[in-house]
Amino acid sequence: MPFSFLNPWFWLGALVIAAPVWLHLRRKRETDLVEFSALRFLDDQPESRRSPLRLRDLLLFMLRVLAVLTLVAAFAWPYLRGANTAPIKESRVYILDNTLSHQANDGFRRDRDRVLNEVSKGPSDIQVAVIELTSAPRVVVSFGENREAAKQKLEALEPSFQRGSYLAAFRQANSLLGNSLGEQKRIILLGDNQENQWNEGTSTPPFLRNVQVDLPKIIATALPNLSLSEPRVQRIFLGDKSLVNCTVKLSHQGEAKTADIRLSANEQVILNRTVDLDKQPETILLQAQWEADTASWLRGEVTVSGTPDALPADNRVFFSLPPVIEGKVALLAQSPYLRLALSTDVMRGQWATRVLEPTKLAAELATTEDADVLVVESNYLQSSDARKLLWRYLTNGRGVVLLVNRVTPSISGCLRELGFEAEGTISTEKGSAERFQFVFFNHPIFHPFLSADYGSLMDIKVLKYAQLRGNQAMPLIFSEKGAGLFFQGTKFPGKLFVAAFGLDREHTSWPVDQTFIPFLDLTLQTARAEDPMPTTFEPGEISKIQLPVGSTVREAVLRDERRVLSRAPVEQGRAQVRMPDKPGVYTLTYDDSDQAEKLFSVNPSPKESQLAYVDSPEAFKEWRVNLPPETGKSASSVVREKLSLSGILQQHWWWWMVVGGLAALMLEMALAEIKQARV
């Protein structure tokens, strides 16, 4: 087969052989001669005027010449023209979408089998890599990997419940192709073209250059689906009863007429009913209440079934709730209704109340035993000690519930420091009292009141209230005339809730309404300093767990009901834990203990249940680099494309020459050192 070079002019570098020839033929001048006086009258020995024309060290000379010739030949890029100089015609990256939505109609398994078939039976001139798209894309099969090993890795892939980014997967695929050997570059997306996934990468600079992309063809723009999402659970106390309030969103698209809902907690069935979906909105909020023990952890799940349903994998959600830990309340108020509601008889086991004496606030300031929440009426804020106490609670991250039952210049100044402006007081007659017009029911305090079992907040009347404007606060309740009546402050580390009225009969009818005790308990729970560690995660999500200061825990252990799933070392009071890939309720323990420290609920993203698809995504068009039109190419340039560097690198000639040249240099250096030592 004809032997040729891609860069033959590099053979001019062979002239460097003159260097070792000159080194061996030149006469070495002696530098260690010492003149001796007794021999000065002797005749000088005859000295040759020219260097001898012979090689002093033939072996050393041959090694030097061999090293120069092999390195020059390597950089001339030798190749066999008769051989396949470009054995890799195409570098191909498969992006295998393994998010939850791709399980619809068994799409993931179908595409995984396609990749298996093409990897195992594909031609040898196509190199293949496979990227699995989950919460973070990862390379499952890399270029050049053994086909049998690649097949085993692909067969081991199971459908996941995670959500991933098309943009991240395409960026990783583009990076792989940037270091590939094929003349052609191609990305093949094996996914469902979910619309909301494409919409997440619309504002990124273009990055796909000279890469062919194959997108899947969609069969339908939408598929029928029943799904559950966003479970929320809270404890509410009504007299001696401890109730659990649970809400969950039921979403439906398609022709399903009914849905069967089943709710269970701690292995007991709480609810089992059929929901009529005919002429209902696409998202329905389901709610349930039941009595539960306050001293133990609560874990449960909600399931839905119905037809047609293209994605049964999103028909289950999980929830958990910790046991009740009695909180502490410091009360600085005269309202008899408030004192009764926070008394031991009513709040036993939930809240321990300490009534503060106005004359002993200086002593209270001298102590460091603050409660979880301070409940104070504004008329006490005329005292500097009361203002200092309120300020200390808020700056130390503790909760405050402020009831504005009086407004004076000094109180207005205090409110201004809290982020509010007091603009006077409104008083109404009993017959013209204002009702609640708007309540932010999505807030944790008011969310349970979506159920009529706790009464209606819209029946509450307000007779007297302060006109407050929250500069650094979020209004949660408005009156019929649009006045803000209840606010959450945003200025301080501690949670601040401000009511524009007092909790007595002079100001409002709330204290004698059935919603009063649940509202008060939920407000205290929300104002209480929370554990910063969330308890709800998505599959595969990574979270850092903060341990208490001074903790001696060495590792955090994540378990399911049967076994240990993972162990995370604790470093500087923190442990990084990766949530499991499958939805469920998981337990966190410390070291070798079996005691549950936390329960984590893992549920898939509700976005994965939106089975709406797009055929020609706009985001993808923005990712491509717009290149100028190609001009005509000469025959020589076409030949050079065929004899690409990547193809030559895959022949053994170049590598043997580089290795041979380096080996000759190493031998030359070793031989030169040996001879130097003998001299």
XYZ file of C-alpha atoms in Angstrom:
679
model
C 0.000 0.000 0.000
C 1.425 3.480 -0.893
C 2.990 5.251 2.040
C 2.614 9.035 2.182
C 2.851 12.072 4.468
C 0.283 14.742 5.195
C 2.980 17.427 5.770
C 5.972 16.308 3.674
C 7.730 19.697 3.970
C 8.391 18.831 7.614
C 11.142 16.551 6.263
C 13.252 19.682 5.928
C 13.710 19.227 9.633
C 15.945 16.259 8.788
C 18.706 18.819 8.242
C 19.020 18.844 11.997
C 21.044 15.613 11.556
C 23.968 17.933 10.818
C 24.081 18.751 14.528
C 25.088 15.259 15.787
C 27.483 14.877 12.805
C 29.238 18.111 13.768
C 29.354 17.099 17.422
C 31.103 13.839 16.565
C 33.551 15.195 13.949
C 34.696 18.364 15.687
C 38.017 18.285 17.593
C 37.487 18.652 21.258
C 39.830 21.221 22.725
C 41.494 20.158 25.913
C 40.691 22.531 28.722
C 42.546 20.865 31.597
C 46.191 21.385 30.372
C 48.758 22.587 32.885
C 52.068 24.105 31.658
C 55.134 22.752 33.528
C 58.334 24.854 33.597
C 60.833 21.949 33.431
C 59.533 20.941 30.008
C 59.544 24.368 28.386
C 62.662 23.608 26.298
C 61.225 20.430 24.809
C 59.843 20.566 21.334
C 56.065 20.662 21.008
C 54.434 17.525 19.768
C 53.206 17.886 16.209
C 49.513 18.745 16.220
C 47.067 18.005 13.505
C 45.645 21.159 11.891
C 42.306 19.577 10.994
C 39.831 17.312 12.808
C 40.034 13.620 12.031
C 37.349 12.522 9.579
C 36.046 9.646 11.690
C 33.252 9.051 14.210
C 34.423 8.810 17.784
C 31.273 6.925 19.112
C 29.257 5.153 16.448
C 26.469 3.876 18.771
C 25.821 7.293 20.318
C 25.801 8.893 16.885
C 23.270 6.381 15.527
C 20.912 6.930 18.484
C 20.974 10.689 17.962
C 20.323 10.396 14.235
C 17.512 7.881 14.846
C 15.809 10.182 17.370
C 15.924 13.138 14.973
C 14.617 11.147 12.000
C 11.716 9.502 13.871
C 10.527 12.780 15.393
C 10.733 14.586 12.050
C 8.844 11.740 10.385
C 6.165 11.831 13.084
C 5.506 15.542 12.560
C 5.277 14.954 8.827
C 2.149 12.873 9.679
C 2.688 9.559 7.855
C -0.234 7.470 6.707
C -1.126 4.607 4.416
C -3.243 5.910 1.567
C -4.656 2.502 0.863
C -5.817 2.103 4.436
C -8.924 3.727 5.831
C -7.363 7.017 6.843
C -10.603 8.203 8.388
C -12.054 5.104 10.083
C -14.305 7.256 12.272
C -16.677 8.940 9.849
C -19.113 10.118 12.490
C -19.056 10.882 16.203
C -22.528 10.425 17.605
C -23.908 11.328 21.041
C -27.265 9.965 22.162
C -29.091 11.991 24.814
C -31.353 9.462 26.517
C -34.095 11.356 28.361
C -34.644 9.546 31.662
C -36.927 12.061 33.328
C -40.310 11.119 34.771
C -42.372 12.465 31.860
C -40.580 10.138 29.417
C -42.148 7.145 31.177
C -45.434 8.084 29.507
C -46.532 5.260 27.209
C -43.278 3.440 28.099
C -41.225 5.951 26.085
C -38.005 5.521 28.066
C -37.778 1.751 27.670
C -38.515 2.030 23.961
C -35.725 4.576 23.393
C -33.298 2.685 25.627
C -33.831 -0.442 23.506
C -33.176 1.620 20.380
C -29.835 2.824 21.733
C -28.939 -0.736 22.747
C -29.616 -1.971 19.239
C -27.637 0.799 17.529
C -24.697 0.519 19.895
C -24.426 -3.263 19.565
C -25.056 -3.495 15.801
C -23.756 -0.140 14.557
C -20.897 0.090 12.008
C -17.316 0.378 13.243
C -16.770 3.749 11.551
C -19.251 5.444 13.908
C -18.140 6.133 17.474
C -20.937 6.421 20.001
C -21.408 8.043 23.415
C -24.571 8.044 25.523
C -25.654 10.717 28.007
C -28.414 9.953 30.488
C -30.574 12.982 31.234
C -31.714 13.025 34.862
C -31.450 15.808 37.460
C -27.847 16.191 36.290
C -26.779 14.723 32.931
C -24.086 12.062 33.134
C -22.053 10.120 30.567
C -23.145 6.483 30.641
C -21.136 5.332 27.616
C -18.053 7.252 26.485
C -16.347 7.263 23.083
C -14.176 4.248 22.451
C -15.777 2.140 25.161
C -16.061 -1.589 24.616
C -19.418 -2.436 23.058
C -20.140 -5.277 25.433
C -19.456 -3.062 28.452
C -21.615 -0.303 26.915
C -24.433 -2.780 26.397
C -24.303 -3.872 30.035
C -24.417 -0.270 31.257
C -27.416 0.560 29.104
C -29.293 -2.568 30.158
C -28.783 -1.561 33.809
C -30.587 1.782 33.360
C -33.985 1.970 35.035
C -36.731 4.614 34.581
C -36.200 7.517 36.981
C -38.542 10.006 38.654
C -36.205 12.971 38.275
C -36.430 16.167 36.263
C -33.561 17.311 34.058
C -32.500 20.125 31.773
C -32.272 19.739 28.008
C -29.839 22.652 27.970
C -27.405 20.961 30.382
C -27.546 17.712 28.379
C -26.885 19.451 25.054
C -23.974 21.392 26.540
C -22.392 18.184 27.792
C -22.955 16.463 24.444
C -21.375 19.404 22.625
C -18.364 19.182 24.951
C -17.945 15.479 24.172
C -18.097 16.124 20.431
C -15.474 18.849 20.746
C -12.898 16.158 21.640
C -14.174 13.430 19.291
C -12.456 11.926 16.223
C -15.280 11.803 13.684
C -15.433 14.059 10.658
C -19.163 14.519 11.226
C -20.683 15.449 14.591
C -24.220 14.459 15.534
C -26.466 14.663 18.580
C -29.560 12.452 18.709
C -32.141 13.365 21.339
C -34.239 10.440 22.478
C -36.917 12.131 24.542
C -40.497 13.340 24.455
C -39.945 17.025 23.536
C -41.806 18.122 26.665
C -42.763 21.754 26.185
C -41.873 23.055 29.653
C -38.414 21.444 29.446
C -37.651 23.340 26.232
C -38.944 26.589 27.734
C -36.278 26.519 30.458
C -33.384 27.237 28.097
C -34.602 30.159 26.019
C -32.079 32.806 27.095
C -28.672 31.243 26.549
C -25.967 32.184 24.017
C -25.683 29.868 20.976
C -23.130 27.089 21.370
C -23.882 24.341 18.790
C -21.436 24.796 15.885
C -21.094 22.337 12.989
C -23.198 19.777 14.815
C -26.131 17.948 13.271
C -29.023 17.448 15.714
C -31.848 14.930 15.359
C -34.939 15.744 17.421
C -37.751 13.270 18.047
C -40.977 13.588 16.131
C -43.980 14.000 18.380
C -47.082 11.884 17.786
C -49.495 14.077 19.766
C -49.289 17.558 21.293
C -50.683 16.276 24.612
C -51.414 13.011 26.421
C -54.093 12.246 29.023
C -52.838 12.148 32.580
C -53.940 12.050 36.212
C -51.403 13.253 38.762
C -50.967 14.359 42.367
C -48.582 17.040 43.606
C -47.685 19.460 46.406
C -48.890 17.592 49.510
C -49.042 19.825 52.610
C -49.755 18.702 56.181
C -50.250 20.749 59.351
C -51.310 20.032 62.909
C -54.262 22.022 64.237
C -55.658 21.925 67.752
C -59.368 22.207 68.455
C -59.995 21.924 72.172
C -58.625 18.568 73.290
C -58.328 17.292 69.728
C -55.142 17.273 67.704
C -56.083 17.281 64.018
C -53.909 16.826 60.971
C -54.933 18.928 57.983
C -53.723 17.561 54.635
C -54.097 19.150 51.218
C -52.947 17.842 47.845
C -53.422 19.011 44.268
C -55.133 16.698 41.801
C -54.405 17.547 38.159
C -56.189 15.962 35.225
C -56.025 16.375 31.487
C -57.754 14.178 28.978
C -61.036 12.334 29.005
C -61.028 10.857 32.514
C -64.464 11.296 34.145
C -63.661 10.161 37.677
C -60.628 9.629 39.886
C -60.324 7.287 42.868
C -58.440 8.901 45.760
C -56.904 6.935 48.614
C -55.138 8.527 51.597
C -53.323 6.521 54.251
C -51.194 7.556 57.240
C -49.131 5.352 59.535
C -50.512 2.278 57.726
C -54.149 3.267 58.312
C -56.561 4.210 55.527
C -57.883 7.715 56.239
C -59.803 8.420 53.038
C -61.051 6.366 50.114
C -63.433 8.140 47.752
C -64.223 8.858 44.123
C -63.881 12.406 42.777
C -66.018 13.550 39.858
C -63.852 15.280 37.224
C -66.577 16.209 34.791
C -66.731 19.991 34.238
C -64.058 20.531 36.895
C -60.960 22.734 36.501
C -57.732 21.012 35.500
C -56.357 21.378 39.039
C -58.466 20.521 42.095
C -57.367 21.064 45.698
C -58.253 18.048 47.834
C -58.369 18.376 51.616
C -58.753 15.937 54.515
C -58.571 16.094 58.331
C -58.166 13.394 60.933
C -57.072 12.984 64.531
C -53.476 11.898 65.115
C -51.134 11.286 68.005
C -48.955 14.331 68.671
C -46.064 12.370 70.205
C -45.017 10.348 67.160
C -43.881 10.920 63.601
C -46.551 10.870 60.922
C -45.854 9.395 57.500
C -48.377 8.831 54.765
C -49.204 8.811 51.090
C -51.996 9.767 48.692
C -52.724 7.802 45.514
C -55.029 8.366 42.538
C -56.261 6.014 39.836
C -58.404 6.513 36.748
C -58.447 6.126 32.984
C -57.150 7.166 30.570
C -53.776 7.832 32.193
C -50.580 7.794 30.116
C -48.254 8.273 33.114
C -49.157 6.151 36.164
C -45.762 6.904 37.761
C -46.976 10.308 39.035
C -50.110 8.924 40.720
C -48.602 8.865 44.226
C -47.242 11.505 46.593
C -45.793 11.147 50.088
C -45.818 13.355 53.186
C -44.397 13.389 56.702
C -44.944 15.410 59.883
C -42.760 15.574 63.014
C -44.145 15.092 66.540
C -45.269 18.112 68.524
C -42.670 19.817 70.680
C -44.266 22.152 73.211
C -43.441 25.766 72.440
C -42.995 28.705 74.788
C -44.959 31.939 74.599
C -44.239 35.221 76.411
C -47.519 37.157 76.736
C -47.662 40.907 77.311
C -51.365 41.643 76.812
C -54.491 42.455 78.772
C -57.064 40.852 76.442
C -59.002 38.265 78.523
C -59.766 36.285 75.364
C -56.093 36.079 74.494
C -55.116 35.067 78.009
C -57.782 32.383 78.071
C -56.833 31.028 74.639
C -53.190 30.710 75.702
C -53.939 29.244 79.113
C -52.781 25.800 80.184
C -56.321 24.426 79.995
C -56.557 25.239 76.285
C -52.976 24.900 75.026
C -51.660 22.103 77.233
C -48.990 20.124 75.395
C -48.760 22.641 72.565
C -47.814 25.956 74.150
C -46.555 26.903 77.611
C -47.435 30.533 78.299
C -45.551 32.888 80.624
C -47.478 36.098 81.363
C -45.128 39.080 81.631
C -45.717 41.777 84.213
C -45.351 45.307 82.806
C -43.614 46.452 86.005
C -40.984 43.704 85.749
C -39.863 44.133 82.152
C -36.426 45.338 83.258
C -35.902 42.023 85.022
C -37.106 40.204 81.897
C -34.512 42.073 79.851
C -31.812 41.008 82.293
C -32.521 37.322 81.662
C -31.519 35.363 78.584
C -34.353 32.820 78.678
C -36.489 34.157 75.861
C -39.581 32.282 74.717
C -40.144 31.067 71.164
C -42.748 33.763 70.463
C -43.588 37.107 72.080
C -47.256 38.191 71.911
C -47.611 41.881 72.760
C -50.262 44.599 72.527
C -49.134 47.913 71.114
C -50.194 49.982 74.143
C -47.241 48.454 76.063
C -44.808 49.800 73.460
C -44.943 53.201 75.142
C -42.506 51.640 77.593
C -38.873 51.685 76.471
C -38.307 48.302 78.144
C -41.138 46.764 76.098
C -39.658 48.176 72.893
C -36.207 46.807 73.797
C -37.725 43.395 74.504
C -39.580 43.356 71.175
C -36.440 44.433 69.341
C -34.377 41.697 71.025
C -36.820 38.984 69.997
C -36.821 40.083 66.360
C -33.062 40.544 66.024
C -32.361 37.183 67.677
C -34.523 35.351 65.148
C -37.494 34.708 67.435
C -41.140 35.348 66.584
C -43.328 38.316 67.537
C -47.095 38.750 67.220
C -47.995 42.436 67.604
C -51.609 43.535 68.150
C -52.096 47.242 67.392
C -54.885 48.101 69.827
C -53.685 51.672 70.353
C -51.771 54.299 68.372
C -49.833 57.152 70.008
C -46.871 59.193 68.784
C -44.400 56.932 70.589
C -46.144 53.814 69.273
C -46.144 55.287 65.747
C -42.384 55.792 66.018
C -41.926 52.183 67.091
C -44.106 50.975 64.221
C -42.031 53.042 61.814
C -38.897 51.262 63.016
C -40.651 47.962 62.333
C -41.452 48.960 58.742
C -45.008 50.338 59.175
C -46.635 53.740 58.909
C -49.666 54.403 61.127
C -52.130 56.783 59.419
C -54.846 57.049 62.056
C -57.575 54.830 63.490
C -60.895 53.753 61.944
C -63.922 53.115 64.201
C -67.234 51.757 62.955
C -70.629 51.041 64.450
C -71.678 47.457 65.075
C -74.116 47.544 62.193
C -71.474 48.813 59.739
C -68.503 46.737 60.864
C -66.150 45.674 58.065
C -65.639 42.028 57.184
C -62.626 40.258 55.750
C -62.731 40.628 51.989
C -59.474 38.937 50.965
C -57.382 36.356 52.807
C -54.121 34.964 51.450
C -55.145 31.323 51.825
C -51.900 30.009 50.384
C -50.061 31.204 53.499
C -49.326 28.511 56.137
C -51.480 30.330 58.712
C -54.615 30.447 56.565
C -54.179 27.450 54.281
C -56.191 25.036 56.515
C -59.144 27.441 56.501
C -59.834 26.465 52.908
C -61.832 23.709 54.580
C -65.206 24.736 56.037
C -64.601 22.387 58.987
C -62.678 25.150 60.755
C -65.235 27.864 60.066
C -65.254 30.755 57.652
C -62.835 33.648 58.009
C -65.123 35.759 55.837
C -67.561 36.000 58.743
C -65.069 37.872 60.951
C -66.028 41.506 61.643
C -63.669 44.344 62.545
C -65.086 47.330 64.424
C -61.935 49.304 65.155
C -58.536 49.124 63.501
C -55.429 51.176 62.795
C -54.728 52.301 59.260
C -51.350 50.707 58.614
C -49.203 50.918 55.540
C -46.512 48.280 55.417
C -43.348 49.613 53.801
C -41.472 46.417 54.612
C -44.310 43.960 55.097
C -46.623 41.689 53.133
C -50.396 42.098 53.726
C -52.238 38.826 54.310
C -55.789 40.075 55.051
C -57.723 43.002 53.565
C -61.031 44.495 54.683
C -64.042 45.207 52.478
C -62.745 48.738 51.939
C -59.283 47.513 50.946
C -57.548 48.311 54.227
C -54.723 45.994 55.299
C -55.661 44.215 58.528
C -52.974 41.562 59.007
C -49.340 41.707 57.880
C -46.122 39.713 57.907
C -43.012 41.832 58.365
C -39.936 41.260 56.219
C -37.357 43.487 57.890
C -35.975 41.290 60.676
C -34.443 37.832 61.049
C -37.308 36.881 63.365
C -40.838 36.511 61.999
C -43.124 39.440 62.746
C -46.921 39.303 62.402
C -48.883 42.505 62.936
C -52.665 42.736 63.385
C -54.113 46.215 62.846
C -56.589 45.606 65.685
C -56.646 44.178 69.193
C -58.066 40.751 69.985
C -60.979 41.803 72.181
C -64.666 42.504 71.612
C -64.058 46.239 71.302
C -62.038 45.706 68.131
C -63.280 42.509 66.472
C -65.637 39.560 66.674
C -62.774 37.122 66.093
C -62.189 36.031 69.751
C -65.680 34.478 69.942
C -65.501 32.782 66.523
C -64.626 29.093 66.122
C -61.665 30.007 63.916
C -59.925 31.911 66.722
C -58.091 29.067 68.512
C -56.878 27.395 65.284
C -55.778 30.795 63.935
C -53.858 31.610 67.103
C -52.139 28.226 67.187
C -51.172 28.377 63.503
C -49.855 31.931 63.915
C -47.645 30.869 66.815
C -46.422 27.834 64.894
C -45.511 29.970 61.901
C -43.892 32.712 64.001
C -41.764 30.163 65.795
C -38.152 29.878 64.636
C -38.115 27.044 62.135
C -35.550 24.397 61.443
C -33.831 25.732 58.286
C -33.597 22.207 56.934
C -36.460 21.503 54.486
C -38.261 18.187 54.660
C -39.604 17.928 51.100
C -37.313 17.184 48.161
C -37.308 16.021 44.565
C -35.700 12.699 43.554
C -31.927 12.919 43.282
C -31.769 16.356 44.921
C -28.689 17.145 47.021
C -29.060 18.971 50.329
C -26.764 20.037 53.140
C -27.880 19.146 56.643
C -26.885 21.533 59.417
C -26.359 19.859 62.783
C -26.761 21.657 66.137
C -23.776 23.612 67.407
C -21.489 21.415 69.501
C -22.825 18.181 68.035
C -20.456 15.196 68.140
C -22.183 13.324 65.305
C -19.728 11.686 62.881
C -22.058 10.718 60.044
C -25.640 11.127 58.864
C -27.395 7.955 57.745
C -30.290 7.878 55.284
C -32.579 4.842 55.510
C -35.771 3.481 54.087
C -37.973 1.016 55.940
C -35.669 -1.931 55.248
C -32.047 -0.864 54.866
C -29.410 1.840 54.933
C -29.291 3.761 51.659
C -26.332 6.075 52.179
C -23.939 7.462 54.763
C -22.629 11.032 54.669
C -19.674 12.154 56.807
C -20.197 15.203 59.002
C -17.630 17.936 58.407
C -17.722 21.212 60.317
C -21.246 20.488 61.526
C -22.626 19.773 58.043
C -23.405 16.683 56.028
C -24.212 16.558 52.321
C -26.977 14.074 51.573
C -28.268 13.012 48.174
C -31.932 12.103 48.163
C -32.982 8.719 46.702
C -34.107 8.450 43.095
C -37.507 7.008 43.954
C -40.356 8.881 45.713
C -41.118 7.890 49.279
C -40.605 8.790 52.933
C -37.049 8.334 54.197
C -35.543 8.470 57.672
C -32.403 10.315 58.739
C -30.485 8.966 61.721
C -27.101 9.783 63.238
C -24.159 7.381 63.599
C -25.274 3.914 64.744
C -28.554 5.040 66.322
C -31.914 3.883 64.965
C -33.774 6.915 66.359
C -35.354 9.035 63.641
C -33.999 12.584 63.718
C -35.822 13.715 60.581
C -38.200 12.351 57.976
C -37.809 13.419 54.362
C -40.600 13.276 51.781
C -39.372 12.752 48.214
C -41.870 13.586 45.454
C -41.398 14.214 41.714
C -41.658 17.687 40.242
C -45.234 18.600 39.230
C -43.819 19.949 35.961
C -43.030 16.407 34.895
C -46.762 15.629 34.906
C -47.517 18.254 32.253
C -47.612 16.027 29.188
C -47.685 18.771 26.564
C -45.198 18.569 23.695
C -43.740 20.794 20.990
C -42.439 19.672 17.595
C -40.145 22.579 16.707
C -38.845 24.180 19.924
C -37.774 27.807 19.697
C -35.103 27.353 22.357
C -33.225 24.858 20.191
C -33.101 27.342 17.307
C -31.437 29.847 19.625
C -28.730 27.338 20.612
C -27.372 26.929 17.074
C -24.548 29.142 15.850
C -25.521 30.750 12.527
C -22.584 30.158 10.178
C -21.993 32.041 6.887
C -22.774 30.088 3.684
C -19.930 27.836 2.536
C -18.025 28.803 -0.623
C -16.714 26.387 -3.230
C -13.857 24.175 -2.134
C -10.809 23.230 -4.157
C -9.932 19.627 -4.837
C -6.916 19.833 -2.550
C -9.038 21.043 0.343
C -11.437 18.158 -0.220
C -8.511 15.744 -0.090
C -7.332 17.333 3.132
C -10.753 16.895 4.687
C -10.654 13.222 3.834
C -7.120 12.860 5.176
C -8.087 14.450 8.455
C -5.740 14.574 11.398
C -8.173 12.530 13.448
C -8.056 9.746 10.866
C -4.268 9.680 10.740
C -4.048 9.593 14.514
C -5.966 6.339 14.453
C -3.248 4.609 12.386
C -0.394 3.102 14.330
C 2.405 4.681 12.286
C 2.320 8.053 13.967
C 2.246 6.642 17.460
C 5.102 4.201 16.822
C 7.254 6.989 15.433
C 6.623 9.269 18.397
C 7.309 6.470 20.856
C 10.419 5.394 18.924
C 11.807 8.912 18.848
C 11.286 9.391 22.552
C 12.827 5.984 23.302
C 15.913 6.834 21.204
C 16.324 10.118 23.090
C 16.085 8.326 26.419
C 18.726 5.752 25.392
C 20.985 8.499 24.059
C 20.771 10.373 27.346
C 21.492 7.230 29.373
C 24.460 6.240 27.177
C 25.906 9.767 27.275
C 25.723 9.799 31.071
C 27.514 6.426 31.308
C 30.350 7.557 29.057
C 30.654 10.855 30.942
C 31.038 8.948 34.205
C 33.870 6.795 32.786
C 35.963 9.732 31.599
